[in-house]
């Protein structure tokens, strides 16, 4: 520990206890901010030189030293000493050791409070782009699978009971829509956080003539955070980011739940490739969807991160408090888990085969055409509420006799209501029903093809999404 490493120690009579050192350090997790910390420091030093608070020669020495430190960290040559507390101190003290006095001028007009707020915003900007690219990958996997199944049918469920027939593509594209909103939410989050807190100092700014617009411009921020107290106090953008991850995790978890069910023997709708399944140590016949189960479970950790950060924020007095250091634990963990789940979800979707024949063979069960029959009666002039009752009675009759609606004779139909004619049979059966869907966004082949064309064009060659 050099003299310069913790200049604030001069204020305290005793060295921190080893327990304190361990408890307060963040270097073990904030070191991943190093590139952003260095970029921020170079921008700050360039501004100090512009404002003649340091000389050009001092700026060049600082820049060179920081670039070398960055290369050392990148190459794994840099020695992290937890006594340096955090990544900001680790880099600054290394700089001072390397270049001496110019290094000691870097922290002019700056505090770790605005520094860390800057770093985390810079990190999130990039992370958001990474996650949005991951979303596109998953969307593309769903779209590719959907393209193979614009005609193949499956039952749609409400309350996990067979509801109405749909094409498989429509089901798959529902996830693409959800993911698109996840992406837009992240983009909005990025827009809101893209303002520079740098130069807010500890809380009140500086008596030195620093130029905050200059550092903001250099770092690609759209603006500065105008109030220095707000700039160092809040992590609302972090909470918002985790919320976006949490909602994405909810979407992924519901997808996982579907595919766990659909891959079971009971459903038998799809088969996930062996490479994405695991087996049992005891039961030799097992092919388990553990990946999807873990995806479902990890949602809990992301929700936990959200609650953790919200709770960290709620009781703090205005200004920077050390509580804020823990924001990163939860932001990183939510981001990492979400990124990993997106990645493996895309791989699973790309390696799943729908068992279309088996699904089709089971479509006659469950009266999937009952709603369409009620709508047929509407076209014959019967009020829907009445039609609903008539079809309900027909279904009850069929159920008792172990028959399907399409197996009723015209006479039996007419006992329900005389308006039914021979054309009723064109309205029954899953395949006829899906072809008759005419409303926008319905789950039939025509609408699915239209949606598919939109997504294929929209996602083609995209690094990131945006409708
Ligand atoms: N490691 C701290 C954090 O992550 C940096 C700011 C510390 N500031 C302070 N005055 N102790 O928030």
Short mmCIF file of C-alpha atoms and ligand atoms in Angstrom, two decimals:
data_model
loop_
_atom_site.label_atom_id
_atom_site.label_comp_id
_atom_site.label_asym_id
_atom_site.label_seq_id
_atom_site.Cartn_x
_atom_site.Cartn_y
_atom_site.Cartn_z
CA UNK A 1 0.00 0.00 0.00
CA UNK A 2 1.67 3.20 -1.12
CA UNK A 3 1.22 6.52 0.54
CA UNK A 4 -0.82 7.85 -2.35
CA UNK A 5 -3.10 4.86 -2.54
CA UNK A 6 -5.45 5.99 0.15
CA UNK A 7 -4.78 9.64 0.69
CA UNK A 8 -7.91 9.86 2.83
CA UNK A 9 -6.19 7.68 5.38
CA UNK A 10 -4.37 10.79 6.50
CA UNK A 11 -7.66 11.81 8.05
CA UNK A 12 -7.90 8.71 10.21
CA UNK A 13 -5.65 7.88 13.11
CA UNK A 14 -5.53 4.14 12.53
CA UNK A 15 -5.28 1.85 9.55
CA UNK A 16 -8.52 0.06 8.71
CA UNK A 17 -8.97 -3.31 10.32
CA UNK A 18 -8.59 -6.29 7.98
CA UNK A 19 -12.29 -6.99 8.53
CA UNK A 20 -13.11 -3.48 7.34
CA UNK A 21 -10.91 -3.84 4.28
CA UNK A 22 -12.71 -7.03 3.34
CA UNK A 23 -16.13 -5.69 4.06
CA UNK A 24 -15.91 -2.43 2.12
CA UNK A 25 -14.00 -3.57 -0.93
CA UNK A 26 -15.75 -3.71 -4.28
CA UNK A 27 -12.70 -4.48 -6.40
CA UNK A 28 -13.67 -8.14 -6.55
CA UNK A 29 -16.68 -7.25 -8.68
CA UNK A 30 -16.21 -3.71 -9.99
CA UNK A 31 -12.95 -4.52 -11.79
CA UNK A 32 -15.02 -5.38 -14.82
CA UNK A 33 -15.65 -1.63 -15.14
CA UNK A 34 -11.98 -0.97 -15.78
CA UNK A 35 -12.26 0.02 -19.45
CA UNK A 36 -15.03 2.47 -18.70
CA UNK A 37 -13.15 3.87 -15.75
CA UNK A 38 -10.10 4.45 -17.92
CA UNK A 39 -12.02 5.96 -20.82
CA UNK A 40 -13.77 8.26 -18.35
CA UNK A 41 -10.45 9.26 -16.78
CA UNK A 42 -8.89 10.04 -20.16
CA UNK A 43 -11.85 12.24 -21.07
CA UNK A 44 -11.62 13.96 -17.71
CA UNK A 45 -7.87 14.55 -18.08
CA UNK A 46 -8.31 15.89 -21.62
CA UNK A 47 -10.87 18.33 -20.27
CA UNK A 48 -8.52 19.35 -17.41
CA UNK A 49 -5.88 20.14 -20.03
CA UNK A 50 -8.33 22.11 -22.18
CA UNK A 51 -9.26 24.10 -19.10
CA UNK A 52 -5.56 24.60 -18.28
CA UNK A 53 -5.96 22.87 -14.95
CA UNK A 54 -3.15 20.55 -16.04
CA UNK A 55 -0.62 20.92 -18.86
CA UNK A 56 -0.79 19.14 -22.21
CA UNK A 57 2.36 17.22 -21.24
CA UNK A 58 0.68 16.07 -18.04
CA UNK A 59 -2.37 15.01 -20.00
CA UNK A 60 -0.21 12.99 -22.41
CA UNK A 61 1.55 11.28 -19.50
CA UNK A 62 -1.79 10.46 -17.87
CA UNK A 63 -3.24 9.15 -21.11
CA UNK A 64 -0.20 7.00 -21.85
CA UNK A 65 -0.14 5.62 -18.31
CA UNK A 66 -3.84 4.79 -18.37
CA UNK A 67 -3.59 3.07 -21.75
CA UNK A 68 -0.74 0.94 -20.43
CA UNK A 69 -2.72 0.03 -17.34
CA UNK A 70 -5.64 -0.91 -19.54
CA UNK A 71 -3.40 -3.16 -21.61
CA UNK A 72 -1.98 -4.76 -18.48
CA UNK A 73 -5.42 -5.48 -17.08
CA UNK A 74 -6.54 -6.84 -20.45
CA UNK A 75 -3.51 -9.15 -20.57
CA UNK A 76 -4.00 -10.30 -16.99
CA UNK A 77 -0.71 -8.70 -15.93
CA UNK A 78 -2.23 -6.19 -13.55
CA UNK A 79 -2.09 -6.99 -9.88
CA UNK A 80 -5.30 -6.18 -8.10
CA UNK A 81 -4.85 -5.41 -4.45
CA UNK A 82 -8.09 -5.41 -2.51
CA UNK A 83 -6.58 -2.82 -0.17
CA UNK A 84 -7.12 -0.43 -3.08
CA UNK A 85 -10.83 -0.83 -2.28
CA UNK A 86 -12.29 -0.36 -5.70
CA UNK A 87 -11.40 -0.22 -9.36
CA UNK A 88 -11.15 3.58 -9.30
CA UNK A 89 -8.52 3.58 -6.56
CA UNK A 90 -6.73 0.59 -8.04
CA UNK A 91 -6.25 2.35 -11.35
CA UNK A 92 -5.47 5.78 -9.94
CA UNK A 93 -2.89 4.47 -7.51
CA UNK A 94 -1.27 2.35 -10.23
CA UNK A 95 -1.12 5.46 -12.41
CA UNK A 96 0.55 7.47 -9.69
CA UNK A 97 3.06 4.67 -9.10
CA UNK A 98 3.86 4.66 -12.82
CA UNK A 99 3.97 8.32 -13.78
CA UNK A 100 4.26 10.18 -10.47
CA UNK A 101 3.00 13.69 -10.08
CA UNK A 102 0.84 14.07 -13.22
CA UNK A 103 -1.05 11.01 -12.01
CA UNK A 104 -1.76 12.76 -8.72
CA UNK A 105 -3.50 15.52 -10.68
CA UNK A 106 -6.03 13.23 -12.36
CA UNK A 107 -8.56 13.42 -9.54
CA UNK A 108 -8.82 17.23 -9.85
CA UNK A 109 -12.46 18.37 -9.81
CA UNK A 110 -13.72 14.82 -9.56
CA UNK A 111 -14.82 12.38 -6.88
CA UNK A 112 -15.30 8.66 -6.93
CA UNK A 113 -18.96 9.47 -6.48
CA UNK A 114 -19.39 11.00 -9.92
CA UNK A 115 -16.75 8.68 -11.32
CA UNK A 116 -18.58 5.48 -10.41
CA UNK A 117 -21.90 6.93 -11.52
CA UNK A 118 -20.27 7.62 -14.88
CA UNK A 119 -18.67 4.19 -15.16
CA UNK A 120 -21.84 2.30 -14.48
CA UNK A 121 -23.79 4.35 -17.02
CA UNK A 122 -21.10 3.73 -19.65
CA UNK A 123 -21.09 0.03 -18.84
CA UNK A 124 -24.87 -0.19 -19.06
CA UNK A 125 -24.91 1.54 -22.44
CA UNK A 126 -22.79 -1.25 -23.89
CA UNK A 127 -24.49 -4.00 -21.96
CA UNK A 128 -27.86 -2.88 -23.24
CA UNK A 129 -26.59 -3.18 -26.81
CA UNK A 130 -25.26 -6.66 -26.05
CA UNK A 131 -28.58 -7.74 -24.59
CA UNK A 132 -30.50 -6.27 -27.50
CA UNK A 133 -28.30 -8.22 -29.90
CA UNK A 134 -29.08 -11.34 -27.83
CA UNK A 135 -32.77 -10.58 -28.16
CA UNK A 136 -32.43 -10.36 -31.94
CA UNK A 137 -30.73 -13.77 -32.00
CA UNK A 138 -33.55 -15.33 -30.07
CA UNK A 139 -36.16 -13.60 -32.20
CA UNK A 140 -34.44 -14.89 -35.32
CA UNK A 141 -34.48 -18.43 -33.95
CA UNK A 142 -38.22 -18.21 -33.27
CA UNK A 143 -38.84 -16.72 -36.72
CA UNK A 144 -36.84 -19.46 -38.46
CA UNK A 145 -38.83 -22.14 -36.64
CA UNK A 146 -42.11 -20.34 -37.31
CA UNK A 147 -41.31 -20.23 -41.03
CA UNK A 148 -41.42 -24.03 -41.07
CA UNK A 149 -44.83 -24.21 -39.41
CA UNK A 150 -47.19 -21.67 -40.97
CA UNK A 151 -49.61 -24.46 -41.92
CA UNK A 152 -49.08 -26.93 -39.08
CA UNK A 153 -51.66 -26.87 -36.36
CA UNK A 154 -51.65 -27.06 -32.62
CA UNK A 155 -54.20 -26.41 -29.91
CA UNK A 156 -54.04 -23.09 -28.10
CA UNK A 157 -54.74 -23.21 -24.39
CA UNK A 158 -56.44 -20.96 -21.92
CA UNK A 159 -56.37 -22.07 -18.29
CA UNK A 160 -54.23 -24.88 -19.70
CA UNK A 161 -57.41 -26.32 -21.20
CA UNK A 162 -57.74 -26.81 -24.95
CA UNK A 163 -59.20 -23.61 -26.33
CA UNK A 164 -59.00 -22.99 -30.08
CA UNK A 165 -56.88 -24.32 -32.94
CA UNK A 166 -53.93 -22.22 -34.11
CA UNK A 167 -50.99 -22.58 -36.44
CA UNK A 168 -47.70 -23.31 -34.69
CA UNK A 169 -46.12 -20.25 -36.31
CA UNK A 170 -48.60 -17.96 -34.56
CA UNK A 171 -47.65 -19.46 -31.22
CA UNK A 172 -43.93 -19.00 -31.90
CA UNK A 173 -44.34 -15.44 -33.15
CA UNK A 174 -46.05 -14.46 -29.92
CA UNK A 175 -42.63 -14.70 -28.26
CA UNK A 176 -41.06 -12.54 -30.95
CA UNK A 177 -43.54 -9.77 -30.13
CA UNK A 178 -42.80 -9.98 -26.41
CA UNK A 179 -39.09 -9.88 -27.03
CA UNK A 180 -39.47 -6.84 -29.26
CA UNK A 181 -41.05 -4.93 -26.40
CA UNK A 182 -38.23 -6.10 -24.15
CA UNK A 183 -35.80 -4.63 -26.63
CA UNK A 184 -37.66 -1.33 -26.89
CA UNK A 185 -37.77 -1.09 -23.10
CA UNK A 186 -34.01 -1.51 -22.99
CA UNK A 187 -33.55 1.10 -25.69
CA UNK A 188 -35.67 3.53 -23.70
CA UNK A 189 -33.68 2.74 -20.57
CA UNK A 190 -30.49 3.55 -22.47
CA UNK A 191 -31.90 6.86 -23.69
CA UNK A 192 -32.78 7.90 -20.16
CA UNK A 193 -29.44 6.92 -18.63
CA UNK A 194 -27.33 8.43 -21.38
CA UNK A 195 -26.47 11.63 -19.50
CA UNK A 196 -23.15 12.37 -17.87
CA UNK A 197 -22.80 12.72 -14.11
CA UNK A 198 -19.07 13.36 -14.47
CA UNK A 199 -17.97 16.60 -12.85
CA UNK A 200 -20.73 16.53 -10.25
CA UNK A 201 -17.90 15.76 -7.86
CA UNK A 202 -18.74 14.44 -4.43
CA UNK A 203 -22.14 16.15 -4.37
CA UNK A 204 -21.90 19.89 -5.01
CA UNK A 205 -19.67 20.26 -8.06
CA UNK A 206 -16.35 22.07 -7.99
CA UNK A 207 -14.91 25.54 -7.48
CA UNK A 208 -12.53 24.77 -10.35
CA UNK A 209 -13.58 25.74 -13.87
CA UNK A 210 -14.18 22.24 -15.18
CA UNK A 211 -16.19 21.75 -18.39
CA UNK A 212 -18.78 19.04 -17.94
CA UNK A 213 -20.14 19.40 -21.45
CA UNK A 214 -16.71 18.56 -22.81
CA UNK A 215 -16.39 15.27 -20.92
CA UNK A 216 -20.02 14.43 -21.75
CA UNK A 217 -19.33 14.98 -25.46
CA UNK A 218 -16.11 12.98 -25.41
CA UNK A 219 -17.88 10.05 -23.76
CA UNK A 220 -20.78 10.09 -26.19
CA UNK A 221 -23.39 11.15 -23.63
CA UNK A 222 -26.36 12.98 -25.09
CA UNK A 223 -26.29 15.52 -22.27
CA UNK A 224 -25.12 16.11 -18.71
CA UNK A 225 -27.08 15.38 -15.55
CA UNK A 226 -27.92 18.95 -14.64
CA UNK A 227 -28.11 18.70 -10.88
CA UNK A 228 -24.93 17.58 -9.12
CA UNK A 229 -26.81 16.14 -6.13
CA UNK A 230 -29.08 14.10 -8.38
CA UNK A 231 -26.09 13.02 -10.45
CA UNK A 232 -24.37 11.22 -7.55
CA UNK A 233 -27.49 10.17 -5.61
CA UNK A 234 -29.63 8.13 -7.86
CA UNK A 235 -29.48 4.74 -9.46
CA UNK A 236 -32.99 4.80 -10.83
CA UNK A 237 -31.59 3.85 -14.22
CA UNK A 238 -30.04 0.75 -12.66
CA UNK A 239 -33.33 -0.31 -11.13
CA UNK A 240 -35.04 0.31 -14.44
CA UNK A 241 -32.45 -1.79 -16.22
CA UNK A 242 -32.96 -4.67 -13.80
CA UNK A 243 -36.71 -4.34 -14.19
CA UNK A 244 -36.27 -4.70 -17.94
CA UNK A 245 -34.20 -7.83 -17.31
CA UNK A 246 -36.81 -9.10 -14.86
CA UNK A 247 -39.60 -8.76 -17.37
CA UNK A 248 -37.49 -10.46 -20.00
CA UNK A 249 -36.81 -13.22 -17.50
CA UNK A 250 -40.56 -13.55 -16.97
CA UNK A 251 -41.03 -13.96 -20.70
CA UNK A 252 -38.23 -16.50 -20.90
CA UNK A 253 -39.62 -18.36 -17.92
CA UNK A 254 -43.04 -18.71 -19.50
CA UNK A 255 -41.43 -19.93 -22.69
CA UNK A 256 -39.41 -22.43 -20.63
CA UNK A 257 -42.51 -23.60 -18.81
CA UNK A 258 -44.35 -24.16 -22.11
CA UNK A 259 -41.54 -26.19 -23.59
CA UNK A 260 -41.05 -28.24 -20.47
CA UNK A 261 -44.71 -29.21 -20.69
CA UNK A 262 -44.72 -29.60 -24.47
CA UNK A 263 -41.67 -31.88 -24.40
CA UNK A 264 -43.25 -34.21 -21.84
CA UNK A 265 -44.77 -37.54 -22.86
CA UNK A 266 -48.15 -36.23 -21.82
CA UNK A 267 -48.06 -33.49 -24.47
CA UNK A 268 -45.45 -34.88 -26.86
CA UNK A 269 -45.58 -31.69 -28.95
CA UNK A 270 -41.89 -31.17 -29.44
CA UNK A 271 -38.49 -32.68 -29.11
CA UNK A 272 -35.50 -30.68 -27.87
CA UNK A 273 -32.18 -31.91 -29.27
CA UNK A 274 -30.14 -34.17 -27.00
CA UNK A 275 -27.38 -31.57 -26.75
CA UNK A 276 -29.75 -29.39 -24.74
CA UNK A 277 -31.17 -32.10 -22.51
CA UNK A 278 -29.75 -33.99 -19.56
CA UNK A 279 -30.41 -37.45 -18.24
CA UNK A 280 -31.02 -38.97 -14.86
CA UNK A 281 -28.33 -40.62 -12.78
CA UNK A 282 -30.80 -43.36 -11.88
CA UNK A 283 -33.54 -43.63 -14.48
CA UNK A 284 -31.96 -44.64 -17.78
CA UNK A 285 -34.94 -43.65 -19.92
CA UNK A 286 -34.93 -39.99 -18.92
CA UNK A 287 -34.40 -36.98 -21.21
CA UNK A 288 -34.82 -34.03 -18.94
CA UNK A 289 -35.32 -30.37 -19.88
CA UNK A 290 -32.97 -29.16 -17.14
CA UNK A 291 -31.79 -26.17 -19.15
CA UNK A 292 -35.33 -24.84 -19.32
CA UNK A 293 -35.98 -25.61 -15.69
CA UNK A 294 -32.92 -23.60 -14.72
CA UNK A 295 -34.03 -20.77 -17.00
CA UNK A 296 -37.32 -20.76 -15.12
CA UNK A 297 -35.52 -20.82 -11.78
CA UNK A 298 -33.02 -18.08 -12.59
CA UNK A 299 -35.94 -15.69 -12.99
CA UNK A 300 -36.07 -15.72 -9.21
CA UNK A 301 -32.53 -14.40 -8.92
CA UNK A 302 -33.30 -11.57 -11.36
CA UNK A 303 -36.44 -10.59 -9.46
CA UNK A 304 -34.31 -10.76 -6.33
CA UNK A 305 -31.80 -8.35 -7.86
CA UNK A 306 -34.60 -5.91 -8.62
CA UNK A 307 -35.96 -6.01 -5.10
CA UNK A 308 -32.42 -5.72 -3.74
CA UNK A 309 -31.64 -2.54 -5.66
CA UNK A 310 -35.01 -0.95 -4.98
CA UNK A 311 -34.49 -1.66 -1.31
CA UNK A 312 -30.96 -0.26 -1.38
CA UNK A 313 -32.37 2.97 -2.80
CA UNK A 314 -35.36 3.49 -0.58
CA UNK A 315 -33.88 4.44 2.77
CA UNK A 316 -30.91 6.51 1.72
CA UNK A 317 -30.61 10.18 2.52
CA UNK A 318 -29.91 12.38 -0.50
CA UNK A 319 -26.40 12.40 -1.86
CA UNK A 320 -23.95 9.56 -2.31
CA UNK A 321 -23.98 6.83 0.33
CA UNK A 322 -21.82 3.76 0.34
CA UNK A 323 -24.98 1.69 0.00
CA UNK A 324 -24.82 2.62 -3.67
CA UNK A 325 -21.70 0.54 -4.13
CA UNK A 326 -23.87 -2.56 -3.95
CA UNK A 327 -25.91 -1.49 -6.99
CA UNK A 328 -23.32 -3.14 -9.18
CA UNK A 329 -23.66 -6.58 -7.61
CA UNK A 330 -27.31 -6.68 -8.62
CA UNK A 331 -26.97 -4.91 -11.95
CA UNK A 332 -24.18 -7.27 -13.04
CA UNK A 333 -25.92 -10.37 -11.83
CA UNK A 334 -29.20 -9.49 -13.55
CA UNK A 335 -27.37 -8.62 -16.78
CA UNK A 336 -25.23 -11.77 -16.77
CA UNK A 337 -28.10 -14.11 -16.04
CA UNK A 338 -30.32 -12.52 -18.64
CA UNK A 339 -27.60 -12.62 -21.30
CA UNK A 340 -26.88 -16.29 -20.65
CA UNK A 341 -30.54 -17.26 -20.68
CA UNK A 342 -31.15 -15.39 -23.93
CA UNK A 343 -28.22 -17.14 -25.53
CA UNK A 344 -29.21 -20.65 -24.57
CA UNK A 345 -32.87 -19.99 -25.30
CA UNK A 346 -31.88 -19.14 -28.88
CA UNK A 347 -29.86 -22.35 -29.12
CA UNK A 348 -32.75 -24.43 -27.80
CA UNK A 349 -35.25 -22.90 -30.18
CA UNK A 350 -32.84 -23.56 -33.05
CA UNK A 351 -32.58 -27.20 -31.97
CA UNK A 352 -36.21 -28.06 -31.39
CA UNK A 353 -38.46 -30.04 -33.69
CA UNK A 354 -42.23 -29.88 -33.45
CA UNK A 355 -43.91 -33.29 -33.76
CA UNK A 356 -46.49 -31.96 -36.17
CA UNK A 357 -48.07 -35.31 -37.05
CA UNK A 358 -48.54 -36.31 -33.44
CA UNK A 359 -50.00 -32.91 -32.62
CA UNK A 360 -52.34 -33.09 -35.62
CA UNK A 361 -53.50 -36.56 -34.64
CA UNK A 362 -54.69 -35.25 -31.30
CA UNK A 363 -56.50 -32.16 -32.57
CA UNK A 364 -59.94 -33.75 -32.72
CA UNK A 365 -60.15 -34.00 -28.98
CA UNK A 366 -61.26 -31.10 -26.84
CA UNK A 367 -63.88 -29.40 -29.08
CA UNK A 368 -61.40 -26.85 -30.46
CA UNK A 369 -64.00 -25.92 -33.10
CA UNK A 370 -66.77 -25.06 -30.63
CA UNK A 371 -66.16 -21.29 -30.72
CA UNK A 372 -66.05 -21.29 -34.49
CA UNK A 373 -69.37 -23.16 -34.51
CA UNK A 374 -70.92 -20.51 -32.27
CA UNK A 375 -69.63 -17.86 -34.68
CA UNK A 376 -71.16 -19.82 -37.56
CA UNK A 377 -74.52 -19.51 -35.79
CA UNK A 378 -73.96 -15.78 -35.50
CA UNK A 379 -73.65 -15.62 -39.30
CA UNK A 380 -77.07 -17.31 -39.41
CA UNK A 381 -78.58 -14.52 -37.35
CA UNK A 382 -78.43 -15.98 -33.85
CA UNK A 383 -77.23 -13.62 -31.07
CA UNK A 384 -73.86 -14.77 -29.81
CA UNK A 385 -74.96 -15.32 -26.24
CA UNK A 386 -77.68 -17.70 -27.48
CA UNK A 387 -75.30 -19.38 -29.92
CA UNK A 388 -72.90 -19.97 -27.05
CA UNK A 389 -75.65 -21.84 -25.16
CA UNK A 390 -76.69 -23.91 -28.18
CA UNK A 391 -73.13 -25.03 -28.86
CA UNK A 392 -72.55 -25.69 -25.18
CA UNK A 393 -75.49 -28.10 -25.21
CA UNK A 394 -74.21 -29.79 -28.38
CA UNK A 395 -70.78 -30.18 -26.82
CA UNK A 396 -72.29 -31.69 -23.67
CA UNK A 397 -74.22 -34.16 -25.78
CA UNK A 398 -71.11 -35.13 -27.77
CA UNK A 399 -69.06 -35.47 -24.63
CA UNK A 400 -71.56 -37.92 -23.15
CA UNK A 401 -71.49 -39.99 -26.31
CA UNK A 402 -67.74 -39.76 -26.85
CA UNK A 403 -68.17 -37.98 -30.19
CA UNK A 404 -66.85 -34.84 -31.85
CA UNK A 405 -69.00 -31.99 -33.14
CA UNK A 406 -68.22 -32.93 -36.73
CA UNK A 407 -69.68 -36.39 -36.16
CA UNK A 408 -73.17 -35.09 -35.39
CA UNK A 409 -75.69 -35.58 -38.18
CA UNK A 410 -77.46 -32.60 -39.68
CA UNK A 411 -80.65 -33.74 -37.92
CA UNK A 412 -78.88 -33.78 -34.58
CA UNK A 413 -77.51 -30.29 -35.27
CA UNK A 414 -80.97 -29.07 -36.17
CA UNK A 415 -82.31 -30.32 -32.85
CA UNK A 416 -80.02 -27.67 -31.40
CA UNK A 417 -81.28 -25.00 -33.80
CA UNK A 418 -83.01 -25.21 -37.19
CA UNK A 419 -80.79 -22.50 -38.73
CA UNK A 420 -77.93 -24.98 -39.11
CA UNK A 421 -77.45 -26.11 -42.68
CA UNK A 422 -75.26 -28.61 -44.49
CA UNK A 423 -72.45 -26.03 -44.84
CA UNK A 424 -71.86 -26.38 -41.10
CA UNK A 425 -69.39 -29.16 -41.79
CA UNK A 426 -67.09 -26.70 -43.64
CA UNK A 427 -66.82 -24.81 -40.37
CA UNK A 428 -65.79 -27.73 -38.23
CA UNK A 429 -62.45 -29.36 -37.58
CA UNK A 430 -59.25 -27.55 -36.62
CA UNK A 431 -57.95 -27.15 -40.17
CA UNK A 432 -61.11 -25.45 -41.43
CA UNK A 433 -61.32 -23.24 -38.40
CA UNK A 434 -57.81 -21.76 -38.65
CA UNK A 435 -58.36 -21.00 -42.34
CA UNK A 436 -61.48 -19.05 -41.44
CA UNK A 437 -59.80 -16.70 -38.99
CA UNK A 438 -60.15 -13.26 -40.57
CA UNK A 439 -59.45 -10.79 -37.78
CA UNK A 440 -56.18 -8.89 -37.62
CA UNK A 441 -53.56 -10.65 -35.54
CA UNK A 442 -55.54 -13.91 -35.43
CA UNK A 443 -53.70 -17.20 -35.12
CA UNK A 444 -54.42 -18.58 -38.58
CA UNK A 445 -52.01 -19.35 -41.43
CA UNK A 446 -52.69 -16.18 -43.39
CA UNK A 447 -52.06 -13.82 -40.50
CA UNK A 448 -49.03 -15.86 -39.40
CA UNK A 449 -47.53 -15.60 -42.87
CA UNK A 450 -48.03 -11.85 -42.86
CA UNK A 451 -46.43 -11.49 -39.41
CA UNK A 452 -43.63 -13.76 -40.46
CA UNK A 453 -42.87 -11.64 -43.52
CA UNK A 454 -42.77 -8.56 -41.31
CA UNK A 455 -40.33 -10.12 -38.86
CA UNK A 456 -38.15 -11.66 -41.54
CA UNK A 457 -37.69 -8.27 -43.12
CA UNK A 458 -37.40 -6.46 -39.84
CA UNK A 459 -34.78 -8.75 -38.36
CA UNK A 460 -32.79 -9.38 -41.54
CA UNK A 461 -29.15 -8.59 -40.94
CA UNK A 462 -29.95 -6.78 -37.70
CA UNK A 463 -27.37 -6.33 -35.00
CA UNK A 464 -30.10 -4.88 -32.83
CA UNK A 465 -33.82 -4.43 -32.97
CA UNK A 466 -36.13 -1.45 -33.18
CA UNK A 467 -39.57 -1.32 -34.72
N1 LIG B 1 -16.65 1.86 -4.80
C1 LIG B 1 -17.56 2.97 -4.65
C2 LIG B 1 -18.88 2.59 -5.31
O1 LIG B 1 -18.92 1.66 -6.01
C3 LIG B 1 -17.01 4.20 -5.27
C4 LIG B 1 -17.42 5.46 -4.60
C5 LIG B 1 -16.92 5.50 -3.21
N2 LIG B 1 -17.01 6.82 -2.70
C6 LIG B 1 -16.77 7.09 -1.43
N3 LIG B 1 -16.81 8.28 -1.08
N4 LIG B 1 -16.48 6.15 -0.57
O2 LIG B 1 -19.88 3.24 -5.13
#
